[in-house]
């Protein structure tokens, strides 16, 4: 019984991590950019969603506002800052950490240092009864469904549409795509905006069951990094599988080994490093 | 040039030796911090400047030796003479374990070391019964050997100075040895060095452990300076800050990390006295350094024409990513 509940906990955390990690991994896959600001995007998206929710009372509007504002932010960050670093990953990491510092100080001034959380929408409050007489918080269950839907949409977009084909080609060989007459710059912009949108949205979605507080940006970022390391950098399937693994390991560790829960999620990463350093779906480094 | 270099060095040595005579307690403690964090930055430089690996977990080695000393001295009442080698050993053991990270390269190495650094932070934070969790360990006694207790700030300064000087000399010898040359060879072209018959993995692993040891020494100096250790000393953020010190100072030299450390710590003391938004200032330093002065202060000085001799065997002053080398 408890096993199933914990699995559901794991899947719901995994769904959240997937929203964050998929943007991170796609930006890296296509643009070769490591954007450490993704954790901050999560937090900032959540805060903006919270303010919109307080103002309008509409959860969907909050979700969209969080997503779109971060999409716009990521567009500018990419265009005017990250793009100048070329392919120097070290510079990207430090540059984006600098962006996080500035944004987090601004966020602290606006939203304060207390732990805040978004009230879930009315239709998602209370428990849901699942087959087998299992009662589970409705919001977390819907989050799993939401994560699965986003995952499916992204997968179809990536594998079955023309834009997806171009993005995949861009991941393989950027110069060649450019030589075929496709404006790769516009594609980058699109992927950065999409990544920002997903990260901002994940903040709103996550703010309703994890709380938002200064420092949360690093905690969630590190979980997302583990997802990406486990799944393989630049791979959408990797982000899916990785987030489910990390979510499940985290949930079971919290239940079975509470003292070690903080770092149990790193165990699969260490094992993988020994046997498959490039991650499950990653290409040879 | 040679003459002015030696006279400059002599001035620096003299200034450092007599520092307690003319510096007040505030400036002396700032100088000690600059030396200690400069040493930590030097460990980042060992990996970054010589093999092109950017490690973001040096704070873990720094904190593990500090924690080991603090726990042994405070909780188990062990003397300094036991605690210091144990702290050193802890840093070496942790770097031997974390050394698996060198199986990856480039971005993967950065991400993996971030995660590994976070694991140690998590342990220091959650294992409350052993590490006191968030509160950290306070009241670490002054270092003592037998009946000799080093209580005054100025006498501890000489210990810091001596240890840092020894580490710098060791570092200089190491990086100019065939081993150091091999490391830079690996940075330039891994495949070619492999072709020449060098064991790449073993060299990377050794360098990683040496860097961890250096961070551990910095941690030992820090714990007796600060007399207090908390999870903040193991944070991801400290590792990143130290890496920035290297880049602000300029990679490829021994002096760079110390200059970076002086600039960062000096600025922090100066700025935070006037405004609360130190984080925003720090973020701007990150961005400005990365976009406009990627070679650091020393790089700027070099490009202004005060050019030192850089032969091909010297560590290059440019930060290279491993991808570039292939």
XYZ file of C-alpha atoms in Angstrom:
611
model
C 0.000 0.000 0.000
C 2.623 2.454 1.129
C 4.748 1.352 -1.797
C 2.136 2.636 -4.199
C 1.706 5.920 -2.359
C 5.446 6.490 -2.400
C 5.550 5.639 -6.092
C 2.909 8.299 -6.686
C 4.970 10.786 -4.668
C 7.956 9.880 -6.782
C 6.060 10.290 -10.033
C 4.692 13.688 -9.032
C 8.133 15.007 -8.098
C 9.408 13.423 -11.307
C 6.748 15.255 -13.330
C 7.879 18.552 -11.851
C 11.547 17.807 -12.433
C 10.782 16.819 -16.003
C 9.268 20.247 -16.724
C 12.464 21.882 -15.504
C 15.015 19.425 -16.864
C 13.532 19.142 -20.361
C 14.151 22.834 -21.021
C 17.658 22.578 -19.634
C 18.525 19.541 -21.699
C 17.023 20.869 -24.952
C 18.879 24.176 -24.638
C 22.063 22.264 -24.138
C 21.368 19.806 -26.919
C 20.713 22.470 -29.496
C 22.570 25.588 -28.452
C 25.314 23.936 -26.365
C 24.420 26.283 -23.534
C 24.541 25.397 -19.863
C 22.065 27.682 -18.212
C 22.362 27.549 -14.429
C 19.570 30.096 -14.147
C 16.939 27.386 -14.649
C 16.503 26.954 -10.900
C 15.976 30.687 -10.548
C 13.499 30.625 -13.422
C 11.550 28.028 -11.477
C 11.482 30.189 -8.347
C 10.788 33.433 -10.208
C 8.039 31.808 -12.284
C 6.464 30.552 -9.083
C 6.632 33.986 -7.451
C 5.142 35.708 -10.499
C 2.425 33.064 -10.658
C 1.691 33.641 -6.985
C 1.294 37.381 -7.500
C -0.945 36.861 -10.520
C -2.990 34.342 -8.566
C -3.432 36.768 -5.667
C -4.487 39.477 -8.096
C -6.801 37.538 -10.390
C -7.621 34.367 -8.499
C -7.220 32.305 -11.657
C -4.747 29.413 -11.447
C -4.500 28.883 -15.216
C -3.730 32.542 -15.737
C -1.027 32.268 -13.071
C 0.432 29.250 -14.845
C 0.546 31.068 -18.169
C 1.864 34.299 -16.643
C 4.680 32.434 -14.894
C 5.548 30.636 -18.104
C 5.401 33.588 -20.496
C 7.261 36.031 -18.273
C 10.151 33.603 -17.890
C 10.072 32.815 -21.625
C 10.570 36.517 -22.351
C 13.253 36.790 -19.677
C 15.150 33.804 -21.045
C 14.920 35.270 -24.543
C 16.697 38.443 -23.430
C 19.194 36.626 -21.220
C 20.142 34.421 -24.161
C 20.218 37.150 -26.757
C 22.202 39.785 -24.878
C 24.284 37.812 -22.403
C 24.709 34.091 -23.002
C 25.174 34.407 -26.767
C 28.328 36.488 -26.165
C 30.124 33.639 -24.431
C 30.347 31.504 -27.557
C 30.804 27.881 -26.609
C 32.797 28.442 -23.446
C 30.827 26.413 -20.907
C 32.828 27.702 -17.980
C 31.907 31.263 -18.877
C 28.259 30.232 -19.339
C 28.122 28.624 -15.898
C 29.618 31.623 -14.111
C 27.675 34.133 -16.177
C 24.351 32.460 -15.461
C 25.233 32.084 -11.772
C 25.781 35.854 -11.790
C 22.321 36.296 -13.300
C 20.866 34.094 -10.559
C 22.512 36.215 -7.852
C 21.028 39.408 -9.247
C 17.574 37.941 -9.819
C 17.453 36.272 -6.408
C 18.313 39.522 -4.661
C 15.578 41.293 -6.599
C 13.132 38.492 -5.792
C 14.078 38.733 -2.117
C 13.296 42.438 -2.121
C 9.919 41.949 -3.801
C 8.621 38.736 -2.236
C 10.583 38.649 1.006
C 12.432 35.839 2.685
C 9.473 33.846 3.991
C 8.452 30.503 2.649
C 5.430 31.037 0.389
C 3.158 28.601 -1.350
C 0.473 28.825 -3.988
C -2.998 27.610 -3.068
C -3.941 24.849 -5.536
C -6.994 25.614 -7.711
C -10.399 24.679 -6.265
C -10.943 21.721 -8.586
C -7.672 20.140 -7.467
C -8.108 20.369 -3.707
C -8.760 17.445 -1.424
C -8.008 13.792 -1.981
C -8.793 11.585 -4.930
C -9.802 7.948 -4.634
C -7.799 5.656 -6.878
C -8.644 2.019 -7.633
C -7.586 -0.238 -4.764
C -8.991 2.090 -2.095
C -6.030 4.442 -2.246
C -6.533 8.043 -1.244
C -4.068 10.521 -2.670
C -3.895 14.331 -2.839
C -5.722 15.310 -5.986
C -3.315 18.104 -6.877
C -0.270 15.847 -6.915
C -2.156 13.273 -8.951
C -3.153 15.894 -11.508
C 0.462 17.043 -11.627
C 1.487 13.560 -12.740
C -1.143 13.706 -15.480
C -0.010 17.214 -16.433
C 3.623 16.137 -16.576
C 2.708 13.149 -18.731
C 0.714 15.361 -21.107
C 3.540 17.906 -21.429
C 5.964 15.040 -21.942
C 3.794 13.564 -24.688
C 3.339 16.942 -26.382
C 7.064 17.611 -26.295
C 7.805 14.149 -27.588
C 5.380 14.516 -30.512
C 6.706 18.004 -31.220
C 10.241 16.701 -31.155
C 9.803 13.449 -33.071
C 6.829 13.921 -35.355
C 6.766 17.524 -36.564
C 8.898 19.439 -39.017
C 10.135 21.870 -36.363
C 11.130 18.906 -34.215
C 12.997 17.380 -37.114
C 14.910 20.624 -37.631
C 15.719 20.831 -33.928
C 16.940 17.231 -33.961
C 19.037 17.962 -37.006
C 20.392 21.015 -35.216
C 21.392 18.860 -32.254
C 23.279 16.553 -34.614
C 25.021 19.095 -36.795
C 24.339 22.760 -36.478
C 26.455 24.042 -39.377
C 24.815 21.621 -41.791
C 21.324 22.763 -40.837
C 22.441 26.330 -41.334
C 23.895 25.443 -44.720
C 20.549 23.940 -45.753
C 19.125 27.454 -45.547
C 17.359 27.117 -42.232
C 17.602 30.060 -39.888
C 19.155 28.341 -36.908
C 19.177 31.585 -34.958
C 15.411 31.744 -34.969
C 15.320 28.127 -33.875
C 17.575 28.914 -30.922
C 15.283 31.713 -29.883
C 12.337 29.362 -30.075
C 14.027 26.717 -27.940
C 15.203 29.251 -25.358
C 11.705 30.695 -25.095
C 10.228 27.202 -24.786
C 12.740 26.262 -22.093
C 11.947 29.454 -20.193
C 8.235 28.805 -20.542
C 8.547 25.277 -19.162
C 10.750 26.411 -16.272
C 8.456 29.278 -15.314
C 5.420 27.022 -15.510
C 7.140 24.383 -13.391
C 7.617 27.023 -10.695
C 3.895 27.752 -10.591
C 3.027 24.050 -10.642
C 5.660 23.219 -8.031
C 4.821 26.191 -5.818
C 1.510 24.533 -5.022
C 3.077 21.511 -3.347
C 6.664 22.462 -2.560
C 7.027 25.896 -1.062
C 8.875 28.815 -2.615
C 11.665 30.421 -0.597
C 15.064 31.999 -1.213
C 17.488 29.127 -1.725
C 14.915 26.888 -3.416
C 16.445 27.896 -6.737
C 19.640 25.953 -6.009
C 17.937 22.932 -4.467
C 15.648 22.354 -7.421
C 18.438 23.122 -9.892
C 20.663 20.449 -8.383
C 17.868 17.867 -8.615
C 17.348 18.879 -12.245
C 21.086 18.541 -12.869
C 21.042 15.015 -11.462
C 18.118 14.209 -13.785
C 20.116 15.495 -16.723
C 23.299 13.680 -15.691
C 21.418 10.400 -15.240
C 19.397 10.738 -18.429
C 22.147 12.087 -20.626
C 22.650 15.735 -21.536
C 20.726 16.903 -24.570
C 18.293 14.004 -24.755
C 14.544 14.403 -24.264
C 14.027 10.716 -23.514
C 16.860 10.987 -21.021
C 15.075 13.816 -19.227
C 11.874 11.714 -19.057
C 13.527 8.572 -17.723
C 15.909 10.509 -15.510
C 13.188 12.514 -13.807
C 11.152 9.391 -13.067
C 14.236 7.650 -11.608
C 15.230 10.646 -9.476
C 11.642 11.199 -8.330
C 11.187 7.561 -7.314
C 14.563 7.268 -5.586
C 13.849 10.460 -3.671
C 10.398 9.317 -2.564
C 11.516 5.856 -1.419
C 14.609 7.261 0.291
C 12.483 9.734 2.252
C 10.354 6.844 3.402
C 12.959 4.116 4.000
C 16.141 6.067 4.855
C 14.991 9.460 6.111
C 18.454 10.440 7.445
C 20.035 9.950 4.046
C 17.199 11.220 1.886
C 19.078 14.399 1.103
C 21.685 12.609 -0.906
C 20.146 9.272 -1.844
C 19.222 10.717 -5.239
C 22.916 11.017 -5.958
C 23.453 7.277 -5.679
C 22.144 6.422 -9.174
C 24.345 9.204 -10.477
C 27.448 7.731 -8.869
C 26.650 4.239 -10.175
C 26.111 5.630 -13.637
C 29.387 7.535 -13.523
C 31.197 4.285 -12.965
C 29.544 2.369 -15.775
C 28.147 4.890 -18.221
C 29.602 8.370 -17.702
C 27.619 9.864 -20.572
C 24.237 9.073 -18.981
C 21.557 6.604 -20.056
C 20.658 8.247 -23.359
C 23.672 10.468 -23.804
C 26.004 10.177 -26.705
C 29.667 9.315 -26.232
C 31.247 12.350 -24.632
C 62.986 42.720 -16.027
C 64.569 39.881 -14.061
C 65.965 42.352 -11.544
C 62.667 44.180 -11.082
C 60.890 40.870 -10.683
C 63.167 39.775 -7.883
C 63.023 43.134 -6.162
C 59.235 43.050 -6.414
C 59.198 39.595 -4.884
C 61.488 40.771 -2.120
C 59.186 43.703 -1.385
C 56.183 41.389 -1.219
C 57.976 38.980 1.108
C 59.095 41.836 3.359
C 55.619 43.361 3.354
C 54.108 39.989 4.221
C 56.613 39.269 6.986
C 56.110 42.581 8.739
C 52.348 42.776 8.113
C 51.344 42.297 11.783
C 53.499 45.283 12.716
C 51.693 47.822 10.580
C 48.246 46.264 9.976
C 45.443 46.575 12.502
C 43.510 43.468 13.585
C 40.797 44.019 10.941
C 43.225 44.234 8.048
C 45.328 41.394 9.354
C 42.304 39.102 9.507
C 41.308 40.191 5.999
C 44.817 39.376 4.820
C 44.590 35.920 6.382
C 41.273 35.300 4.638
C 42.785 36.415 1.352
C 45.628 33.935 1.800
C 43.351 31.066 2.858
C 40.775 31.541 0.104
C 43.558 32.263 -2.350
C 44.931 28.821 -1.529
C 41.487 27.327 -2.119
C 41.333 29.184 -5.422
C 44.747 27.809 -6.291
C 43.283 24.298 -6.066
C 40.667 25.283 -8.659
C 43.443 26.736 -10.773
C 45.415 23.481 -10.622
C 42.577 21.713 -12.434
C 41.356 24.571 -14.586
C 44.639 26.097 -15.666
C 46.468 22.843 -16.257
C 43.993 20.220 -17.446
C 41.080 22.459 -18.329
C 38.723 20.753 -15.880
C 36.436 23.122 -14.036
C 35.717 21.663 -10.614
C 32.787 23.037 -8.637
C 33.220 20.871 -5.538
C 36.385 22.235 -3.954
C 34.325 23.599 -1.047
C 33.542 20.001 -0.081
C 37.226 19.176 0.493
C 37.696 22.509 2.232
C 34.771 21.785 4.549
C 35.537 18.109 5.179
C 38.916 18.879 6.716
C 37.495 21.809 8.675
C 34.651 19.622 9.979
C 36.969 16.755 10.856
C 39.188 19.021 12.930
C 36.222 20.718 14.582
C 34.489 17.445 15.457
C 37.664 15.789 16.761
C 38.660 18.786 18.848
C 35.265 19.825 20.177
C 33.346 16.568 20.470
C 36.127 14.108 21.167
C 38.647 16.438 22.839
C 41.510 15.309 20.623
C 44.615 17.537 20.461
C 45.621 19.513 17.376
C 48.376 17.049 16.612
C 45.767 14.327 16.033
C 43.068 16.503 14.501
C 45.162 18.113 11.775
C 46.461 14.902 10.141
C 42.960 13.442 10.442
C 41.498 16.468 8.695
C 44.108 16.161 5.980
C 43.316 12.461 5.631
C 39.589 13.144 5.402
C 40.141 15.579 2.528
C 42.346 13.064 0.709
C 39.853 10.224 1.189
C 36.959 12.355 -0.015
C 38.904 13.426 -3.088
C 39.843 9.806 -3.794
C 36.104 8.997 -3.797
C 35.001 12.076 -5.742
C 37.779 11.340 -8.201
C 35.282 9.237 -10.178
C 34.232 12.588 -11.615
C 37.287 12.630 -13.891
C 35.672 9.873 -15.920
C 33.671 12.688 -17.470
C 34.887 15.818 -19.171
C 33.688 19.228 -20.280
C 30.185 20.212 -19.223
C 29.539 16.822 -17.681
C 32.465 17.304 -15.323
C 31.071 20.671 -14.244
C 27.605 19.254 -13.591
C 28.881 16.135 -11.824
C 31.141 18.108 -9.490
C 28.262 20.453 -8.661
C 26.188 17.435 -7.678
C 29.037 15.796 -5.717
C 29.710 19.025 -3.863
C 26.046 19.175 -2.993
C 26.154 15.658 -1.540
C 28.704 16.727 1.058
C 26.731 19.853 1.831
C 23.653 17.651 2.298
C 25.511 15.423 4.743
C 26.742 18.372 6.791
C 23.221 19.738 6.825
C 21.151 16.654 7.630
C 23.435 14.513 9.809
C 22.528 16.665 12.805
C 23.721 14.256 15.489
C 27.253 14.363 14.117
C 27.666 17.774 12.506
C 25.108 19.830 14.486
C 23.349 20.529 11.188
C 22.617 24.130 10.335
C 24.144 25.506 13.551
C 27.582 24.147 12.730
C 30.317 23.478 15.241
C 31.418 26.367 17.407
C 34.144 26.977 19.978
C 36.962 25.195 18.216
C 39.989 25.733 20.501
C 43.151 27.485 19.384
C 45.761 25.233 17.796
C 48.162 23.861 20.374
C 51.226 21.646 20.254
C 52.054 20.368 23.732
C 52.075 23.394 25.994
C 52.516 25.851 23.143
C 49.144 27.451 22.400
C 48.759 29.840 19.507
C 46.164 32.292 20.671
C 47.149 35.627 19.184
C 46.012 36.631 15.728
C 49.432 37.801 14.657
C 51.227 34.576 15.562
C 48.584 32.537 13.739
C 49.150 34.813 10.764
C 52.711 33.542 10.513
C 51.484 29.968 10.453
C 49.053 30.787 7.652
C 51.761 32.621 5.769
C 54.260 29.777 6.159
C 51.782 27.066 5.099
C 50.568 29.068 2.101
C 54.156 29.810 1.081
C 55.059 26.127 1.311
C 51.994 25.138 -0.717
C 52.806 27.739 -3.364
C 56.380 26.468 -3.609
C 55.147 22.888 -3.858
C 52.616 23.916 -6.483
C 55.301 25.705 -8.479
C 57.595 22.704 -8.384
C 54.763 20.351 -9.309
C 53.470 22.337 -12.249
C 56.981 22.778 -13.667
C 57.756 19.087 -13.349
C 57.192 16.589 -16.169
C 53.909 15.783 -14.434
C 52.741 19.381 -14.838
C 53.816 19.369 -18.474
C 51.842 16.194 -19.076
C 48.751 17.796 -17.555
C 49.005 20.741 -19.918
C 49.597 18.330 -22.752
C 46.329 16.632 -21.867
C 44.566 19.984 -21.855
C 45.871 20.790 -25.323
C 45.144 17.432 -26.903
C 43.977 14.418 -25.021
C 44.092 12.100 -28.007
C 47.652 13.044 -28.896
C 48.853 12.480 -25.341
C 47.122 9.120 -25.350
C 48.855 8.351 -28.593
C 52.178 9.153 -26.959
C 51.439 6.501 -24.369
C 50.456 8.604 -21.371
C 47.859 7.256 -18.979
C 45.348 10.084 -19.224
C 42.908 8.816 -16.607
C 45.635 8.297 -13.993
C 47.031 11.789 -14.552
C 43.616 13.398 -14.268
C 42.809 11.400 -11.155
C 46.117 12.308 -9.495
C 45.640 15.986 -10.282
C 42.109 15.839 -8.891
C 43.311 14.291 -5.634
C 46.155 16.827 -5.366
C 43.683 19.660 -5.853
C 41.433 18.126 -3.186
C 44.393 17.912 -0.813
C 45.224 21.552 -1.417
C 41.625 22.517 -0.649
C 41.854 20.410 2.503
C 44.938 22.344 3.646
C 43.030 25.586 3.086
C 40.217 24.118 5.215
C 42.656 23.317 8.029
C 43.964 26.874 8.014
C 40.422 28.186 7.936
C 39.065 26.249 10.902
C 41.740 27.506 13.288
C 41.274 31.008 11.917
C 37.494 31.074 12.135
C 37.023 28.656 15.085
C 33.626 27.795 13.643
C 32.405 25.702 10.734
C 28.908 25.391 9.289
C 27.283 23.979 6.141
C 27.789 27.408 4.560
C 31.470 26.457 4.227
C 30.517 23.475 2.074
C 28.070 25.278 -0.182
C 27.998 25.131 -3.942
C 28.188 28.856 -3.759
C 31.599 28.883 -2.099
C 32.985 26.649 -4.842
C 31.608 28.995 -7.476
C 32.883 32.087 -5.697
C 36.358 30.581 -5.518
C 36.248 29.743 -9.216
C 35.347 33.343 -9.904
C 38.380 34.426 -7.869
C 40.561 32.432 -10.248
C 38.990 34.041 -13.284
C 38.994 37.546 -11.834
C 42.696 37.178 -11.074
C 43.487 35.403 -14.299
C 44.227 31.746 -14.960
C 47.603 30.348 -15.849
C 49.567 31.899 -12.985
C 50.114 31.223 -9.309
C 49.557 34.856 -8.429
C 46.183 35.092 -10.204
C 44.085 33.185 -7.636
C 45.513 35.276 -4.787
C 44.912 38.527 -6.643
C 41.352 37.390 -7.375
C 40.871 36.468 -3.738
C 42.140 39.879 -2.629
C 39.870 41.691 -5.081
C 36.758 39.695 -4.172
C 37.215 39.743 -0.400
C 38.370 43.357 -0.423
C 35.370 44.406 -2.500
C 32.985 42.461 -0.302
C 34.278 44.191 2.827
C 34.172 47.562 1.145
C 30.816 47.239 -0.610
C 28.877 45.580 2.187
C 29.858 48.441 4.473
C 27.867 50.815 2.276
C 25.004 48.908 0.718
C 23.029 45.749 1.513
C 22.904 44.475 -2.043
C 26.254 42.701 -2.042
C 24.705 39.838 -4.003
C 23.743 42.128 -6.886
C 27.250 43.594 -6.965
C 28.686 40.111 -6.917
C 26.376 39.029 -9.755
C 27.570 41.997 -11.772
C 31.197 41.017 -11.116
C 30.386 37.550 -12.463
C 28.767 38.941 -15.599
C 31.350 41.651 -16.278
C 34.240 39.242 -15.781
C 32.763 36.663 -18.126
C 31.771 39.085 -20.878
C 34.566 41.613 -20.936
C 37.616 40.376 -19.071
C 37.686 36.585 -19.450
C 41.461 36.626 -18.871
C 41.152 38.408 -15.550
C 43.127 41.248 -14.076
C 46.445 39.696 -15.026
C 45.152 39.271 -18.566
C 44.261 42.952 -18.703
C 47.699 43.911 -17.390
C 49.306 41.637 -19.960
C 47.346 43.109 -22.845
C 48.303 46.597 -21.697
C 51.823 45.714 -22.714
C 53.514 44.881 -19.419
C 54.139 41.497 -20.898
C 55.930 38.776 -19.012
C 57.780 36.110 -20.919
C 55.410 33.308 -21.837
C 57.111 30.384 -23.439
C 55.172 27.473 -24.817
C 55.739 25.349 -21.751
C 54.201 27.830 -19.377
C 50.601 27.371 -18.383
C 48.611 29.241 -20.998
C 46.793 32.306 -19.838
C 43.655 31.492 -21.743
C 40.894 29.369 -20.337
C 40.290 26.512 -22.651
C 37.383 24.184 -22.693
C 38.312 20.603 -23.434
C 36.202 20.655 -26.583
C 38.445 23.280 -28.068
C 41.472 21.100 -27.623
C 40.238 18.276 -29.784
